[in-house]
mmCIF file of N, CA and C and ligand atoms in Angstrom:
data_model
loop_
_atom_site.group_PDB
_atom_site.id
_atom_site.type_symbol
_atom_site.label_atom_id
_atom_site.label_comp_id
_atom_site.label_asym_id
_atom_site.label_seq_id
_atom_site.Cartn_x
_atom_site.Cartn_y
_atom_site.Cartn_z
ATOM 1 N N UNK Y 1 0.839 -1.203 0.000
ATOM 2 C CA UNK Y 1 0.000 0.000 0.000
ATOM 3 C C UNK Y 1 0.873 1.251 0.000
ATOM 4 N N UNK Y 2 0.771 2.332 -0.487
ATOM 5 C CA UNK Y 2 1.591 3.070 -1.008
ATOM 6 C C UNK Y 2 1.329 4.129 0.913
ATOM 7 N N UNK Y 3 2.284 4.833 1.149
ATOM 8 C CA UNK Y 3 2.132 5.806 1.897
ATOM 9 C C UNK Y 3 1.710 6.716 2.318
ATOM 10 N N UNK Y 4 1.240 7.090 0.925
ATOM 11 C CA UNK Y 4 0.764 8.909 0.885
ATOM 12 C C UNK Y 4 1.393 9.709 1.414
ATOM 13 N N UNK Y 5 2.727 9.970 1.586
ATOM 14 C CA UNK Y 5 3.284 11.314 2.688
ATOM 15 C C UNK Y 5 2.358 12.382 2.126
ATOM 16 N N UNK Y 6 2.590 12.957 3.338
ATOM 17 C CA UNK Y 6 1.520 14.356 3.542
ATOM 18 C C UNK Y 6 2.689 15.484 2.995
ATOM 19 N N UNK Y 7 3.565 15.363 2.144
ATOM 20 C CA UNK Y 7 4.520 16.408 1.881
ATOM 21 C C UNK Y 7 5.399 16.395 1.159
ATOM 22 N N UNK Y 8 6.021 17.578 0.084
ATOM 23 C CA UNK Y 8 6.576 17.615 -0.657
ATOM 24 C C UNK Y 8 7.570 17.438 0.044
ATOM 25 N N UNK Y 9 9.072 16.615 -0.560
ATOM 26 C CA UNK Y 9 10.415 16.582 -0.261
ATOM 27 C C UNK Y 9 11.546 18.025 -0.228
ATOM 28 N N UNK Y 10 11.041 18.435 -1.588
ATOM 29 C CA UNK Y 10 11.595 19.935 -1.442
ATOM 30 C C UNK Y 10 11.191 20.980 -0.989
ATOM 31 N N UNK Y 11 10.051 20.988 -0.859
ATOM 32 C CA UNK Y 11 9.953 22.320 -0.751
ATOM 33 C C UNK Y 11 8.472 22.404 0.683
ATOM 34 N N UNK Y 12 8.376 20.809 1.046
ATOM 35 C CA UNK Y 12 7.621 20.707 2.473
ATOM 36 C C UNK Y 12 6.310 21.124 2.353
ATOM 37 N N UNK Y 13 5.971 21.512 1.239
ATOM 38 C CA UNK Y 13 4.035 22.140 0.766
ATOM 39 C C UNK Y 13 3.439 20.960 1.160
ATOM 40 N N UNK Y 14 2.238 20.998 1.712
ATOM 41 C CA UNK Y 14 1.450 20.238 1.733
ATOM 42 C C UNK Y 14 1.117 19.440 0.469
ATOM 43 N N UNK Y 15 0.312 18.280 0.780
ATOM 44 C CA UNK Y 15 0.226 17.106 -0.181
ATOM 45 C C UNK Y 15 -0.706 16.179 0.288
ATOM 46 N N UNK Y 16 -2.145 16.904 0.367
ATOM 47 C CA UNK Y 16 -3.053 15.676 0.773
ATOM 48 C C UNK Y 16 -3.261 14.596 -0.226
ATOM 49 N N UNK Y 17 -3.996 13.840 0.666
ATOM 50 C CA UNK Y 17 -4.015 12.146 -0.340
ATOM 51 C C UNK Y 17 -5.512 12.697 -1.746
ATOM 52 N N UNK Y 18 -5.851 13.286 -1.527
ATOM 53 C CA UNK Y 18 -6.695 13.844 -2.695
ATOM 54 C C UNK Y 18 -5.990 14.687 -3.293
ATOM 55 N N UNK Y 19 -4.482 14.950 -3.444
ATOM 56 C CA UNK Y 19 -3.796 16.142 -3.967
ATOM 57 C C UNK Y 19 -3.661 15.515 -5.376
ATOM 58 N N UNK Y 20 -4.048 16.622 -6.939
ATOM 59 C CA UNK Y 20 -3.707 16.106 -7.394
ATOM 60 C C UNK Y 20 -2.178 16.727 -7.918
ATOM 61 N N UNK Y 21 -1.582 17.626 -6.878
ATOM 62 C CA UNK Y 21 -0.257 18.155 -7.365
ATOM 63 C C UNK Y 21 1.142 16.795 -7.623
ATOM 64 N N UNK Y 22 0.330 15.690 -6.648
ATOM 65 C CA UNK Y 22 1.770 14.938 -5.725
ATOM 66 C C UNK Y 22 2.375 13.731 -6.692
ATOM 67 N N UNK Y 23 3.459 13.962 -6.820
ATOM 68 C CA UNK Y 23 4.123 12.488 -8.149
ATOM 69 C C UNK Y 23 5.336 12.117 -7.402
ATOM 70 N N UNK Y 24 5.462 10.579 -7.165
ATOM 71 C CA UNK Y 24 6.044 10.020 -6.783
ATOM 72 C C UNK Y 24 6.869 9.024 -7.548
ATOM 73 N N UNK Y 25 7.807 8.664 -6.975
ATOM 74 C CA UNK Y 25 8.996 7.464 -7.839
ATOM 75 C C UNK Y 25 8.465 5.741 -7.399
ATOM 76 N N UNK Y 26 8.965 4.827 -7.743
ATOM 77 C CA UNK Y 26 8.889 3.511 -7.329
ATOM 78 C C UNK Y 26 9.077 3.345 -5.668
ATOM 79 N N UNK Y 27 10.355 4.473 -5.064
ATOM 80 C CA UNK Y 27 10.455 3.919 -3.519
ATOM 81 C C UNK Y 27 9.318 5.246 -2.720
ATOM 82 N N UNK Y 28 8.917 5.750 -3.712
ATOM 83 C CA UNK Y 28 7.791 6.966 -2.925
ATOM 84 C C UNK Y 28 8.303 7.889 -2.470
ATOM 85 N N UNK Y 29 9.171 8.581 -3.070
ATOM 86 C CA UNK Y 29 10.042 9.772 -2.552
ATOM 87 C C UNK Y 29 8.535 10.606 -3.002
ATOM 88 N N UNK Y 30 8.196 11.435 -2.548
ATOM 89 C CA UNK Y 30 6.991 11.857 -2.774
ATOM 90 C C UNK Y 30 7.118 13.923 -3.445
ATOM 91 N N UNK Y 31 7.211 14.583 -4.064
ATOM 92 C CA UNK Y 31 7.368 15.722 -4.786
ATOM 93 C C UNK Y 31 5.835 16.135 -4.881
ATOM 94 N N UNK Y 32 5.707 17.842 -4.928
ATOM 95 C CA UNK Y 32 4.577 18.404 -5.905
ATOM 96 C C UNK Y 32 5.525 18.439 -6.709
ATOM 97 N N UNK Y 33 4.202 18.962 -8.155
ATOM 98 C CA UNK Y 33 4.447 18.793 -9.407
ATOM 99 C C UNK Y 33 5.047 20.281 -9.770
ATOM 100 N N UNK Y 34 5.221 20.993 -9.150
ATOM 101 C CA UNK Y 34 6.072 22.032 -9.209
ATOM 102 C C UNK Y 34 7.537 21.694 -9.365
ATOM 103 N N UNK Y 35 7.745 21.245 -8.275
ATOM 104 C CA UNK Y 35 9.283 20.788 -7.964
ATOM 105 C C UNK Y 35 9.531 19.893 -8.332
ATOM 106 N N UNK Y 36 8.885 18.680 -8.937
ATOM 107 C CA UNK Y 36 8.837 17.761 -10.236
ATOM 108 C C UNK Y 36 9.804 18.269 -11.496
ATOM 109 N N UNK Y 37 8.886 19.051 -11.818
ATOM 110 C CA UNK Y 37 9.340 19.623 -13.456
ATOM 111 C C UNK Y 37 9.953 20.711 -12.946
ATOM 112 N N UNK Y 38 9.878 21.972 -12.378
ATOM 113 C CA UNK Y 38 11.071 22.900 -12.292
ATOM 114 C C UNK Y 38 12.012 22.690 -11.726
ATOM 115 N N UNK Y 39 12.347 22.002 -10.597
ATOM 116 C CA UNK Y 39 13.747 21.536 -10.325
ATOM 117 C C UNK Y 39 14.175 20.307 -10.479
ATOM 118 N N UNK Y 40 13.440 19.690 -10.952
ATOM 119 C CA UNK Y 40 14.025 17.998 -10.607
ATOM 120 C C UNK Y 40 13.436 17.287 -12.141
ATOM 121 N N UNK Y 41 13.357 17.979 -13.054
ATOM 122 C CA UNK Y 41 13.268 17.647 -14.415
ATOM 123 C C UNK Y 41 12.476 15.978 -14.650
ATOM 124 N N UNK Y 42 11.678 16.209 -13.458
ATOM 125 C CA UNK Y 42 10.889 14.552 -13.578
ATOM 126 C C UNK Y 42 11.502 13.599 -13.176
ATOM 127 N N UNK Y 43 12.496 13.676 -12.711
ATOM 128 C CA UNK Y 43 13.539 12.540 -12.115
ATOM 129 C C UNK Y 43 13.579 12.930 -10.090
ATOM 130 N N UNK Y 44 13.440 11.388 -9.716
ATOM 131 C CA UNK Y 44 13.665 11.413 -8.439
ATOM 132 C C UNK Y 44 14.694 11.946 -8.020
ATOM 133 N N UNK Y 45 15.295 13.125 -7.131
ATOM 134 C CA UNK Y 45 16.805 13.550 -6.567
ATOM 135 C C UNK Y 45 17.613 12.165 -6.023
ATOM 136 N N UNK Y 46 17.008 11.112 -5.431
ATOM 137 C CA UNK Y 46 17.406 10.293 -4.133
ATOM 138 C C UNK Y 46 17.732 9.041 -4.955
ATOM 139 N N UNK Y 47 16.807 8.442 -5.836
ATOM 140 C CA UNK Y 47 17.108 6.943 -6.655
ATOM 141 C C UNK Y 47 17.650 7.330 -8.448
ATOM 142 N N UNK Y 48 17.027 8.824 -8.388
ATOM 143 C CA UNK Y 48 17.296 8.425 -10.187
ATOM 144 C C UNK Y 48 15.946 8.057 -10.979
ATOM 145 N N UNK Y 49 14.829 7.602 -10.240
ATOM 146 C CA UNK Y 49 13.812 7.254 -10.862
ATOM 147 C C UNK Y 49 13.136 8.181 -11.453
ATOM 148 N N UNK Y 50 11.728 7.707 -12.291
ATOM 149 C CA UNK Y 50 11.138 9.047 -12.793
ATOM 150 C C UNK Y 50 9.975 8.976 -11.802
ATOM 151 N N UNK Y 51 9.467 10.357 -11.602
ATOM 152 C CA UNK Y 51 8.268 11.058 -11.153
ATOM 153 C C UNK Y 51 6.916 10.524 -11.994
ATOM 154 N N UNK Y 52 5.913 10.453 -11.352
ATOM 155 C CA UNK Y 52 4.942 10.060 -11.534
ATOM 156 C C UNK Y 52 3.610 10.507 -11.484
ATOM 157 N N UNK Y 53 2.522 10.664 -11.705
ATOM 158 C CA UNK Y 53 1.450 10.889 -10.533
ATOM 159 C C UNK Y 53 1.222 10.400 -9.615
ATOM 160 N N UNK Y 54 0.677 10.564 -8.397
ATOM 161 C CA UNK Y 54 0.647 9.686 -7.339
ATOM 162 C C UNK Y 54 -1.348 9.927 -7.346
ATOM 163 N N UNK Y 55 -1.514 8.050 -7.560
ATOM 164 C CA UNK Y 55 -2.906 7.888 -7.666
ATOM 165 C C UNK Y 55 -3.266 8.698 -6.483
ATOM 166 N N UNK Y 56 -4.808 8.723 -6.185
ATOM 167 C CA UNK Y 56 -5.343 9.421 -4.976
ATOM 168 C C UNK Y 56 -6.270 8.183 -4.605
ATOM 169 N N UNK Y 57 -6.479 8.439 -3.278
ATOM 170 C CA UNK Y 57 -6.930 6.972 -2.723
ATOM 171 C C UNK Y 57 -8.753 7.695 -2.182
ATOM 172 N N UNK Y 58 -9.335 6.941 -2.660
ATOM 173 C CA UNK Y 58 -10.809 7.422 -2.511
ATOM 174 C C UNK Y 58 -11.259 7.921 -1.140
ATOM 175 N N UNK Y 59 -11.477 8.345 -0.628
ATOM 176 C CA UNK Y 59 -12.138 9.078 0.559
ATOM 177 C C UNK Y 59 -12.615 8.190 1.489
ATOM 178 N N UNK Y 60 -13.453 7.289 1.013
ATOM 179 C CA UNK Y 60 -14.149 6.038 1.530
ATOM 180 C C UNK Y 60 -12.927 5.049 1.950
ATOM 181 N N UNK Y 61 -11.908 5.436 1.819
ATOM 182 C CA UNK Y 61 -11.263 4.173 2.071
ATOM 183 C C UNK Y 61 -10.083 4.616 2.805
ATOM 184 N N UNK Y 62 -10.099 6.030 2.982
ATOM 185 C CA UNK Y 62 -9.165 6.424 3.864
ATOM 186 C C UNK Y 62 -9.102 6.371 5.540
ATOM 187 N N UNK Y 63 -10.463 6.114 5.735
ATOM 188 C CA UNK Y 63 -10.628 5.719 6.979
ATOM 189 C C UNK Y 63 -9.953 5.032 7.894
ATOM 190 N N UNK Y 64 -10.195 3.218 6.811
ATOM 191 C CA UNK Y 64 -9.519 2.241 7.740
ATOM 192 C C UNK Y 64 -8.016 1.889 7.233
ATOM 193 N N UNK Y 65 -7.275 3.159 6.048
ATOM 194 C CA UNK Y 65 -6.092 3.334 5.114
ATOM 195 C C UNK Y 65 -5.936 4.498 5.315
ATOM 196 N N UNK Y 66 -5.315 4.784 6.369
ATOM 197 C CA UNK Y 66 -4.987 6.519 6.317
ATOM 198 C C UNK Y 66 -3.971 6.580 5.441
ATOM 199 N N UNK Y 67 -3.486 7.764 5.334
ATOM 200 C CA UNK Y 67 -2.558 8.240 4.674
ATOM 201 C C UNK Y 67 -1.144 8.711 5.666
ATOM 202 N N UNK Y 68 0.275 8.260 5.597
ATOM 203 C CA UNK Y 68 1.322 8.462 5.962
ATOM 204 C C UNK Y 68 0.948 10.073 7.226
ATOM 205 N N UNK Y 69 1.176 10.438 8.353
ATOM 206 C CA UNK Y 69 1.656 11.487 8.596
ATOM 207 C C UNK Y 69 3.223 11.980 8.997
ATOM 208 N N UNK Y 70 3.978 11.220 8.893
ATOM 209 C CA UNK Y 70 5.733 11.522 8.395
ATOM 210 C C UNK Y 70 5.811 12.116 7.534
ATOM 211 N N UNK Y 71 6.044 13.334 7.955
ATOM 212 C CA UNK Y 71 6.917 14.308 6.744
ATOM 213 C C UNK Y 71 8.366 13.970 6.390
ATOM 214 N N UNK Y 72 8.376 13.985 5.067
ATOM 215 C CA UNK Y 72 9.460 13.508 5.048
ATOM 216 C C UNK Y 72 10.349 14.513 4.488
ATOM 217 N N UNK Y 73 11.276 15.349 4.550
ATOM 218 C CA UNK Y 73 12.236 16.473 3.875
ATOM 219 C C UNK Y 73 13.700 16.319 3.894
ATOM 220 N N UNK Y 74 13.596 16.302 2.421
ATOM 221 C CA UNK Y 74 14.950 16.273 1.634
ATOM 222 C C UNK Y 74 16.314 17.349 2.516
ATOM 223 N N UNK Y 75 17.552 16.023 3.443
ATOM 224 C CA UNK Y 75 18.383 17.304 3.719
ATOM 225 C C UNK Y 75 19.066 18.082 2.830
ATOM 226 N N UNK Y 76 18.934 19.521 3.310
ATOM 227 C CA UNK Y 76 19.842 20.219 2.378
ATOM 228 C C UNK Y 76 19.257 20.742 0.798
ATOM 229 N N UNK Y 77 17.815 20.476 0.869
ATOM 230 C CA UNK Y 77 17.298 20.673 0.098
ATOM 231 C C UNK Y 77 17.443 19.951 -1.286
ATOM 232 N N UNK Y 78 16.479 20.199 -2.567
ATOM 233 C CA UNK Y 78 16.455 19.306 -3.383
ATOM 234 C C UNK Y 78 17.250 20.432 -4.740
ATOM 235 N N UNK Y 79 18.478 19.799 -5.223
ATOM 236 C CA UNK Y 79 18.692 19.941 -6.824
ATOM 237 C C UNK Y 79 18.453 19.116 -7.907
ATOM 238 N N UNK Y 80 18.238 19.457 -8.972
ATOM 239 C CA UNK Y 80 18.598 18.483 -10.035
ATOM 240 C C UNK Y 80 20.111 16.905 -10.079
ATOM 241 N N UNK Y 81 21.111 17.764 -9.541
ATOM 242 C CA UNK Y 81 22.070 17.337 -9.299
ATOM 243 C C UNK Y 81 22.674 16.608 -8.295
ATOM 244 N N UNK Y 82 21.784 16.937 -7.386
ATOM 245 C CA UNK Y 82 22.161 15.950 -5.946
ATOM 246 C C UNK Y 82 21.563 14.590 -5.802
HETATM 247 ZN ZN1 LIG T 1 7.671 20.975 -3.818
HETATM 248 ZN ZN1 LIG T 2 13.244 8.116 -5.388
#
């Protein structure tokens, strides 16, 4: 079951599980789609992978499936290059 972090890596914006800003890699490094494409050119900073959409998990089912509350933030912030 995927995580849902509640938060962008770079830049810490919120990211609810109905967000449709939030794209994630295979290990769920979790990005908005801002910092997706303007800094991180669609590629994960951490594995190399590509960015994704991150499905949204129906409302009804978040109940007994919450969604991650670990924020998770990139140290040192996120480049293309790091
Ligand atoms: Zn961001
Ligand atoms: Zn990654």
């Amino acid at each position: 079951m995927l995580q849902l972090r509640p938060n962008c890596e770079c830049c810490d914006c919120d990211l609810p599980p109905d967000s449709t800003e939030a794209v994630i890699c295979s290990f769920e490094c979790t990005f908005c789609r801002t910092c997706a494409t303007s800094v991180l050119s669609g590629h994960c900073p951490n594995c190399g992978g590509e960015l994704v959409s991150r499905p949204r998990r129906p409302a009804s089912k978040l109940a007994a499936n919450p969604a991650s509350l670990k924020r998770v933030v990139k140290q040192g912030g996120c480049t293309n290059a790091a």
